[in-house]
Short mmCIF file of C-alpha atoms in Angstrom, two decimals:
data_model
loop_
_atom_site.label_atom_id
_atom_site.label_comp_id
_atom_site.label_asym_id
_atom_site.label_seq_id
_atom_site.Cartn_x
_atom_site.Cartn_y
_atom_site.Cartn_z
CA GLU A 1 83.32 162.25 101.66
CA ILE A 2 84.37 161.94 98.01
CA SER A 3 87.02 164.64 98.39
CA GLU A 4 88.39 162.91 101.48
CA ASP A 5 88.63 159.63 99.55
CA VAL A 6 90.43 161.37 96.68
CA GLY A 7 92.86 162.91 99.16
CA GLU A 8 93.61 159.48 100.67
CA ILE A 9 94.15 158.00 97.22
CA GLN A 10 96.54 160.82 96.28
CA ALA A 11 98.47 160.26 99.50
CA ASP A 12 98.73 156.56 98.70
CA VAL A 13 99.97 157.30 95.18
CA GLU A 14 102.57 159.74 96.53
CA GLY A 15 103.70 157.06 98.97
CA ILE A 16 104.09 154.55 96.15
CA GLU A 17 106.08 157.09 94.11
CA ASN A 18 108.36 157.74 97.09
CA ILE A 19 108.95 154.00 97.53
CA SER A 20 109.70 153.70 93.83
CA THR A 21 112.23 156.55 94.06
CA GLN A 22 113.87 154.97 97.09
CA THR A 23 114.04 151.60 95.33
CA LYS A 24 115.94 153.16 92.42
CA ASP A 25 118.60 154.34 94.88
CA LEU A 26 119.21 150.83 96.20
CA PRO A 27 122.38 149.05 95.02
CA ASP A 28 122.04 146.42 92.33
CA LYS A 29 123.48 143.76 94.62
CA LEU A 30 124.23 143.24 98.28
CA PRO A 31 127.66 144.37 99.48
CA THR A 32 130.26 141.67 99.97
CA ALA A 33 130.84 140.84 103.63
CA ASN A 34 134.08 139.63 105.14
CA ARG A 35 133.46 136.27 106.73
CA ALA A 36 134.92 134.34 109.64
CA VAL A 37 133.84 130.72 110.04
CA LEU A 38 134.84 129.26 113.40
CA ALA A 39 134.37 125.48 113.33
CA CYS A 40 135.43 125.16 116.95
CA ASN A 41 135.72 121.37 116.99
CA TYR A 42 138.66 121.74 114.57
CA LEU A 43 140.52 124.28 116.71
CA SER A 44 143.00 123.28 119.40
CA VAL A 45 142.74 124.68 122.92
CA ASP A 46 146.31 123.83 123.93
CA THR A 47 148.42 124.11 120.77
CA PRO A 48 148.87 127.22 118.56
CA TRP A 49 148.39 126.80 114.81
CA LYS A 50 150.18 128.50 111.92
CA LYS A 51 148.54 130.15 108.90
CA PRO A 52 149.99 130.08 105.33
CA ASP A 53 151.33 133.63 105.76
CA GLY A 54 153.24 132.59 108.91
CA THR A 55 150.80 134.05 111.46
CA VAL A 56 150.69 131.97 114.65
CA ILE A 57 147.28 131.87 116.31
CA ARG A 58 146.22 130.65 119.75
CA THR A 59 142.66 131.83 120.33
CA LEU A 60 139.19 132.13 118.79
CA TRP A 61 139.54 135.92 118.54
CA GLY A 62 142.88 135.56 116.78
CA GLU A 63 141.37 133.13 114.28
CA MET A 64 138.33 135.38 113.76
CA ALA A 65 140.43 138.50 113.14
CA TRP A 66 142.79 136.71 110.74
CA GLN A 67 139.87 135.34 108.68
CA LEU A 68 138.29 138.81 108.46
CA GLY A 69 141.38 140.65 107.27
CA GLY A 70 144.52 138.56 107.32
CA LYS A 71 147.72 139.77 109.01
CA GLU A 72 146.62 143.41 109.21
CA ALA A 73 143.40 142.59 111.01
CA PHE A 74 145.20 140.16 113.29
CA LYS A 75 147.48 142.96 114.49
CA LEU A 76 144.49 144.53 116.30
CA VAL A 77 144.20 141.51 118.60
CA ALA A 78 147.74 140.14 118.38
CA GLU A 79 148.69 141.13 121.93
CA SER A 80 145.48 139.65 123.37
CA ASP A 81 146.00 136.47 121.36
CA LYS A 82 149.62 136.17 122.55
CA ASN A 83 148.62 136.58 126.20
CA SER A 84 145.45 134.45 125.86
CA VAL A 85 143.19 137.19 127.23
CA SER A 86 139.98 138.58 125.75
CA PRO A 87 140.60 141.69 123.59
CA GLY A 88 137.59 143.51 125.03
CA GLY A 89 134.62 145.13 123.33
CA GLU A 90 136.39 148.33 122.23
CA LYS A 91 139.10 146.50 120.30
CA LEU A 92 136.58 144.15 118.68
CA THR A 93 134.33 147.08 117.72
CA GLN A 94 137.34 148.68 115.99
CA LEU A 95 138.00 145.39 114.20
CA PHE A 96 134.42 145.18 112.89
CA GLU A 97 134.31 148.84 111.85
CA GLU A 98 137.55 148.55 109.89
CA TYR A 99 136.86 145.16 108.33
CA GLY A 100 133.07 145.20 108.07
CA PRO A 101 130.50 144.43 107.00
CA ALA A 102 131.35 141.18 108.74
CA LEU A 103 129.60 137.84 109.15
CA ILE A 104 130.80 135.62 112.01
CA LEU A 105 129.64 132.00 111.94
CA ILE A 106 130.39 129.87 115.01
CA ASP A 107 129.70 126.15 115.34
CA GLU A 108 130.47 123.62 118.12
CA TRP A 109 131.29 126.41 120.56
CA VAL A 110 130.17 124.30 123.52
CA VAL A 111 132.50 121.46 122.46
CA TYR A 112 135.41 123.92 122.43
CA ALA A 113 134.70 125.82 125.64
CA ARG A 114 133.91 122.82 127.84
CA GLN A 115 137.54 121.70 127.42
CA LEU A 116 138.68 124.86 129.23
CA ILE A 117 136.83 124.28 132.50
CA GLY A 118 139.18 123.64 135.42
CA LYS A 119 142.34 124.12 133.32
CA GLU A 120 144.94 126.87 133.31
CA ASN A 121 147.83 127.95 131.05
CA LEU A 122 146.15 126.79 127.85
CA ALA A 123 146.86 128.60 124.58
CA ALA A 124 143.11 129.26 124.23
CA GLY A 125 142.97 130.93 127.66
CA SER A 126 140.88 129.99 130.67
CA PHE A 127 137.17 129.29 130.73
CA ASP A 128 136.43 132.67 132.29
CA VAL A 129 138.48 134.38 129.58
CA SER A 130 136.50 132.50 126.94
CA MET A 131 133.20 133.65 128.47
CA SER A 132 134.53 137.23 128.61
CA PHE A 133 135.11 136.95 124.87
CA VAL A 134 131.48 135.89 124.37
CA GLN A 135 130.36 139.03 126.21
CA ALA A 136 132.78 141.30 124.31
CA LEU A 137 131.91 139.78 120.95
CA THR A 138 128.16 140.28 121.29
CA GLU A 139 128.51 143.84 122.57
CA ALA A 140 130.99 144.77 119.82
CA ALA A 141 128.75 143.33 117.10
CA LYS A 142 125.87 145.38 118.47
CA SER A 143 127.96 148.57 118.67
CA ALA A 144 129.55 148.25 115.21
CA GLY A 145 126.16 147.89 113.53
CA ASN A 146 127.64 146.23 110.44
CA THR A 147 128.36 142.81 111.95
CA LEU A 148 126.23 139.70 112.34
CA VAL A 149 127.21 136.88 114.70
CA VAL A 150 125.48 133.53 114.07
CA ALA A 151 126.14 130.83 116.66
CA ALA A 152 124.74 127.30 116.55
CA ILE A 153 123.64 126.32 120.07
CA PRO A 154 122.74 122.70 120.97
CA ALA A 155 119.04 122.13 121.59
CA SER A 156 119.25 119.12 123.91
CA ASP A 157 121.34 117.76 126.78
CA ALA A 158 122.30 114.78 124.62
CA GLU A 159 124.43 117.08 122.45
CA VAL A 160 126.27 119.11 125.11
CA GLY A 161 128.50 116.38 126.52
CA GLY A 162 128.05 116.16 130.27
CA GLU A 163 128.03 118.63 133.15
CA ASN A 164 130.80 120.84 131.72
CA GLY A 165 128.89 121.12 128.47
CA ARG A 166 125.72 122.16 130.30
CA THR A 167 127.67 124.82 132.20
CA VAL A 168 129.04 126.27 128.96
CA LEU A 169 125.65 126.12 127.26
CA GLU A 170 123.96 128.00 130.08
CA ARG A 171 126.62 130.74 130.12
CA ILE A 172 126.54 131.27 126.35
CA ARG A 173 122.75 131.28 126.28
CA ASN A 174 122.61 133.89 129.05
CA VAL A 175 124.99 136.20 127.19
CA PHE A 176 123.32 135.82 123.80
CA GLY A 177 119.87 136.01 125.36
CA ARG A 178 120.19 139.75 125.93
CA ILE A 179 120.58 140.65 122.26
CA GLU A 180 119.74 137.51 120.32
CA ALA A 181 117.39 137.16 117.40
CA ILE A 182 116.34 133.52 117.57
CA TRP A 183 116.49 131.72 114.26
CA LYS A 184 113.67 129.21 114.51
CA PRO A 185 114.03 125.78 112.89
CA ALA A 186 112.65 125.41 109.41
CA SER A 187 109.02 124.37 109.04
CA ALA A 188 108.33 120.94 107.59
CA GLU A 189 107.61 122.37 104.15
CA GLU A 190 110.81 124.45 104.20
CA ALA A 191 112.72 121.40 105.36
CA PHE A 192 111.53 119.49 102.29
CA GLU A 193 113.18 122.14 100.12
CA ILE A 194 116.40 122.15 102.16
CA VAL A 195 116.83 118.37 101.92
CA ARG A 196 115.83 118.18 98.27
CA ARG A 197 118.21 120.94 97.22
CA ARG A 198 121.10 119.47 99.21
CA LEU A 199 120.67 116.00 97.71
CA PHE A 200 119.49 116.64 94.14
CA ASP A 201 120.32 118.98 91.28
CA SER A 202 117.65 121.36 89.98
CA LEU A 203 115.39 119.94 87.30
CA SER A 204 115.60 121.05 83.70
CA GLU A 205 112.44 122.33 82.00
CA LYS A 206 111.97 118.94 80.35
CA ASN A 207 112.38 117.06 83.61
CA GLU A 208 109.98 119.41 85.37
CA LYS A 209 107.31 118.32 82.90
CA GLU A 210 108.09 114.67 83.65
CA ARG A 211 107.90 115.40 87.36
CA ASP A 212 104.49 117.02 86.89
CA LYS A 213 103.24 113.92 85.06
CA VAL A 214 104.38 111.65 87.88
CA CYS A 215 102.83 113.84 90.57
CA ARG A 216 99.58 114.11 88.64
CA ALA A 217 99.44 110.31 88.34
CA PHE A 218 99.87 109.95 92.10
CA ALA A 219 97.18 112.56 92.77
CA GLU A 220 94.75 110.82 90.41
CA MET A 221 95.42 107.46 92.09
CA TYR A 222 94.58 108.98 95.48
CA ARG A 223 91.34 110.52 94.16
CA GLU A 224 90.24 107.32 92.42
CA ASN A 225 90.88 105.17 95.51
CA ARG A 226 89.44 107.51 98.14
CA GLY A 227 88.89 104.89 100.83
CA ASP A 228 92.42 103.51 100.68
CA PHE A 229 94.33 106.71 101.51
CA PRO A 230 94.20 109.49 104.14
CA PRO A 231 91.76 112.37 103.47
CA GLU A 232 94.48 115.00 102.89
CA CYS A 233 95.63 113.14 99.78
CA ARG A 234 92.44 114.19 98.03
CA GLU A 235 92.94 117.88 98.73
CA ALA A 236 93.96 120.11 95.82
CA ASN A 237 97.22 121.22 97.43
CA TYR A 238 98.53 117.67 97.91
CA GLU A 239 99.65 117.51 94.30
CA GLU A 240 101.68 120.67 94.96
CA ARG A 241 103.22 119.00 98.02
CA LEU A 242 104.24 116.10 95.79
CA LYS A 243 105.93 118.51 93.39
CA HIS A 244 107.77 120.41 96.13
CA ALA A 245 109.09 117.23 97.75
CA TYR A 246 109.85 115.33 94.50
CA PRO A 247 111.56 112.90 94.10
CA ILE A 248 110.98 112.14 97.80
CA HIS A 249 107.36 111.41 98.69
CA PRO A 250 105.80 113.78 101.26
CA GLU A 251 104.72 110.81 103.39
CA LEU A 252 108.36 109.84 103.95
CA PHE A 253 109.20 113.42 104.93
CA ASP A 254 106.19 113.50 107.27
CA ARG A 255 107.25 110.31 109.04
CA LEU A 256 110.82 111.54 109.47
CA TYR A 257 109.89 115.04 110.64
CA GLN A 258 106.84 114.11 112.73
CA ASP A 259 107.86 110.73 114.18
CA TRP A 260 111.63 110.33 114.05
CA SER A 261 112.16 113.93 115.16
CA THR A 262 110.65 113.03 118.55
CA LEU A 263 113.69 110.87 119.34
CA GLU A 264 116.16 112.64 121.62
CA ARG A 265 119.22 111.60 119.62
CA PHE A 266 117.74 112.63 116.26
CA GLN A 267 119.09 115.91 114.84
CA LEU A 268 116.16 116.85 112.62
CA THR A 269 117.39 118.25 109.26
CA ARG A 270 120.95 116.93 109.70
CA GLY A 271 119.57 113.51 110.65
CA VAL A 272 117.19 113.46 107.69
CA LEU A 273 120.03 114.41 105.34
CA ARG A 274 122.21 111.56 106.63
CA MET A 275 119.38 109.06 106.33
CA MET A 276 118.30 110.12 102.86
CA ALA A 277 121.87 110.32 101.54
CA SER A 278 122.44 106.67 102.45
CA VAL A 279 119.03 105.64 101.05
CA ILE A 280 119.53 107.48 97.76
CA HIS A 281 123.03 106.06 97.27
CA GLU A 282 121.81 102.51 97.88
CA MET A 283 118.79 102.89 95.58
CA TRP A 284 120.97 104.37 92.84
CA SER A 285 123.52 101.55 93.22
CA LYS A 286 120.77 98.94 92.85
CA GLY A 287 119.17 100.68 89.88
CA ASP A 288 115.85 101.23 91.64
CA HIS A 289 113.33 102.75 89.20
CA SER A 290 110.57 103.72 91.63
CA LEU A 291 108.58 106.79 90.64
CA MET A 292 109.26 108.43 94.01
CA ILE A 293 111.26 107.56 97.12
CA MET A 294 108.69 106.30 99.62
CA PRO A 295 108.80 104.67 103.07
CA SER A 296 108.40 101.29 101.36
CA ASN A 297 111.55 101.90 99.29
CA ILE A 298 113.91 102.21 102.26
CA PRO A 299 116.41 99.35 101.62
CA LEU A 300 116.81 98.10 105.17
CA ASP A 301 118.66 95.04 103.90
CA SER A 302 121.59 97.43 103.27
CA GLN A 303 123.84 97.63 106.31
CA SER A 304 124.66 101.31 105.78
CA VAL A 305 120.98 102.28 105.54
CA ARG A 306 120.01 100.08 108.47
CA THR A 307 122.72 101.66 110.61
CA GLU A 308 121.48 105.18 109.86
CA PHE A 309 118.00 104.24 111.07
CA THR A 310 118.76 101.96 114.01
CA ARG A 311 121.44 104.25 115.48
CA HIS A 312 118.62 106.44 116.77
CA LEU A 313 116.70 103.54 118.35
CA ALA A 314 117.14 101.27 121.34
CA ASP A 315 119.06 98.01 120.96
CA GLY A 316 117.41 94.99 119.40
CA TRP A 317 116.11 96.35 116.13
CA SER A 318 118.62 94.62 113.84
CA ALA A 319 117.25 91.21 114.83
CA VAL A 320 113.69 92.42 114.16
CA ILE A 321 114.67 93.69 110.70
CA ASP A 322 116.46 90.45 109.79
CA LYS A 323 113.52 88.29 110.78
CA ASP A 324 110.37 90.33 110.12
CA ILE A 325 111.15 93.24 107.81
CA ASP A 326 113.87 92.99 105.16
CA GLY A 327 116.61 90.81 103.78
CA SER A 328 116.79 87.47 101.97
CA THR A 329 116.15 85.49 105.17
CA SER A 330 113.18 87.56 106.35
CA LYS A 331 109.60 86.31 106.44
CA PRO A 332 108.32 89.09 104.12
CA PHE A 333 110.91 88.05 101.52
CA ASN A 334 109.77 84.42 101.74
CA LEU A 335 106.13 85.44 101.58
CA ASP A 336 106.76 87.44 98.39
CA SER A 337 108.76 84.56 96.90
CA ASN A 338 105.98 82.03 97.52
CA ASN A 339 103.07 84.21 96.43
CA PRO A 340 103.19 85.55 92.83
CA ASN A 341 100.47 88.13 93.49
CA LEU A 342 102.51 89.69 96.30
CA GLY A 343 105.87 89.01 94.70
CA ARG A 344 104.97 91.01 91.62
CA TYR A 345 105.27 94.21 93.67
CA SER A 346 107.46 92.86 96.50
CA ALA A 347 104.40 93.90 98.47
CA SER A 348 105.23 92.15 101.75
CA ARG A 349 108.68 93.70 102.05
CA ARG A 350 107.41 97.12 101.06
CA VAL A 351 104.60 96.97 103.60
CA ALA A 352 106.99 95.83 106.35
CA ARG A 353 109.40 98.67 105.55
CA ALA A 354 106.58 101.26 105.58
CA VAL A 355 105.31 100.03 108.95
CA PHE A 356 108.83 100.12 110.40
CA VAL A 357 109.50 103.68 109.21
CA GLY A 358 106.16 104.84 110.59
CA SER A 359 106.18 102.96 113.89
CA ALA A 360 109.73 102.30 115.14
CA PRO A 361 110.05 105.72 116.86
CA SER A 362 106.84 105.06 118.83
CA SER A 363 108.58 102.21 120.66
CA SER A 364 110.29 104.89 122.77
CA GLY A 365 107.11 105.37 124.81
CA GLN A 366 104.62 107.37 122.73
CA ARG A 367 101.06 107.01 123.98
CA ILE A 368 99.49 106.37 120.57
CA ARG A 369 101.45 103.75 118.72
CA GLY A 370 101.50 102.50 115.21
CA LEU A 371 100.55 103.46 111.71
CA GLU A 372 97.03 103.38 110.29
CA GLU A 373 96.41 101.05 107.35
CA VAL A 374 95.61 103.99 105.05
CA ARG A 375 99.07 105.44 105.82
CA VAL A 376 100.73 102.10 105.20
CA LYS A 377 99.16 102.07 101.75
CA LEU A 378 100.13 105.70 101.22
CA GLY A 379 103.73 104.75 101.94
CA CYS A 380 103.67 101.86 99.48
CA ALA A 381 101.37 102.21 96.46
CA GLN A 382 102.50 103.76 93.19
CA PRO A 383 100.44 104.53 90.08
CA GLY A 384 99.69 101.42 88.03
CA GLU A 385 99.78 99.07 91.04
CA ALA A 386 96.80 97.34 92.65
CA VAL A 387 96.34 99.11 95.98
CA ALA A 388 94.43 96.15 97.44
CA THR A 389 97.56 93.99 97.14
CA PHE A 390 99.25 95.98 99.88
CA GLY A 391 96.25 95.57 102.16
CA ASP A 392 96.37 91.82 101.56
CA ALA A 393 100.10 91.77 102.35
CA LEU A 394 99.51 93.70 105.58
CA ARG A 395 96.91 91.22 106.80
CA ARG A 396 99.11 88.22 105.97
CA LEU A 397 102.05 89.79 107.77
CA SER A 398 99.98 90.55 110.87
CA GLU A 399 99.10 86.83 111.07
CA GLN A 400 102.62 85.51 110.55
CA LEU A 401 105.20 87.94 111.88
CA SER A 402 106.63 87.67 115.37
CA TYR A 403 107.21 91.37 116.10
CA LEU A 404 104.29 93.01 114.29
CA TYR A 405 101.49 94.24 116.57
CA SER A 406 98.04 95.53 115.63
CA ASP A 407 95.19 97.33 117.34
CA GLY A 408 92.18 97.96 115.17
CA SER A 409 93.50 99.62 112.02
CA ARG A 410 96.90 100.52 113.53
CA TYR A 411 100.07 98.46 113.08
CA TRP A 412 103.52 98.70 114.63
CA PHE A 413 106.75 96.81 115.15
CA ASP A 414 108.35 96.26 118.55
CA THR A 415 111.48 94.50 119.76
CA HIS A 416 109.39 92.07 121.85
CA ILE A 417 107.64 89.06 120.32
CA THR A 418 103.84 89.29 120.30
CA ILE A 419 101.84 87.15 122.72
CA ASN A 420 99.92 85.54 119.87
CA ARG A 421 103.14 84.47 118.16
CA THR A 422 104.56 83.14 121.43
CA ALA A 423 101.37 81.12 122.00
CA ALA A 424 101.39 79.81 118.43
CA ASP A 425 105.04 78.72 118.71
CA ARG A 426 104.39 76.88 121.97
CA ALA A 427 101.30 75.22 120.55
CA ALA A 428 103.34 74.01 117.60
CA ILE A 429 105.82 72.41 120.01
CA TYR A 430 103.06 70.48 121.81
CA GLU A 431 101.55 69.33 118.49
CA ARG A 432 104.81 67.66 117.63
#
């Protein structure tokens, strides 16, 4: 038994040595690929366009070839481009072999191809010709072996643009489906990194230490006030989540990715980037010094920020925001102004904002509505602040606001006035 074990160990060591030898033979860096980026919504289907070197292009395959290798590469498909017919798999395979490795990125393909349906004599060719190109492109990329085609395909009917768009989407999906490698959307944690890196520069070593201090202070606040925050905040890895998402609080990311992403018109990472870009710009303009960007920091009194949020919702939310959530004429603003204890933290406005961010998407028909009180506090409280103040503000708001509903420990806004507020308003009329 011992000799057998020794033999297995020796085999493992030999395997490791072989891997080490193979690793030494690898190049120091990846080879440079020729790239073609086809942003189809910028390409005309009926009018040829001219390149700086004088090349006149009519089709997607002409544009792709020219980007991969200029005039010389374009010559391989020049006749097909001139006649607006697909060059076929053999010609495209030759193109990729001569000008590879190649990376082909295609966006808004459905937008482009749906314009071809039912039309003839276009520079881009007919719809059937365009679909033949899809077939030839995928087969050629597979045959060449040194080419990668990445196409962004809409995920919902709302993005395809009518019946023609659905027809195009189905045809492209069927062709790609035979050889595709599906690139799944980023997980929530990966999405945090994508958004943070797109919107903020990397931290210096000194600033990383400051970040760690802030995140540690948040984590300690959650542990010291166990009953006021959700259970996951007390887990050891939550402090790491704070660091990975910094300077955006994980709770804001969770609400956007878990709640707002359920809306049909919301384009997940792109939608979050648009929202957060407007929020960050407004906060920076106002000199906001919050430790992290939280649901309660969303400046809904800013028209640009409000538009980014309400554009995904049904009509009627602007009136709700003006009256019950944010702005100098809102009830939360007046409540903060008339109560020093609340006004010290702008607690009423911050609570109203947090409830809106966490509950507005549920107005589209979700079975369980609203935000629990512990999550409202999680979206508001920062280290050094009295957590109980936000609970007090929430209770006052639930008694006074016209569009704020509650059920047990859950709170949500709606575009319809609550029955209690309607009854109270009518009673006030009779008392007069």
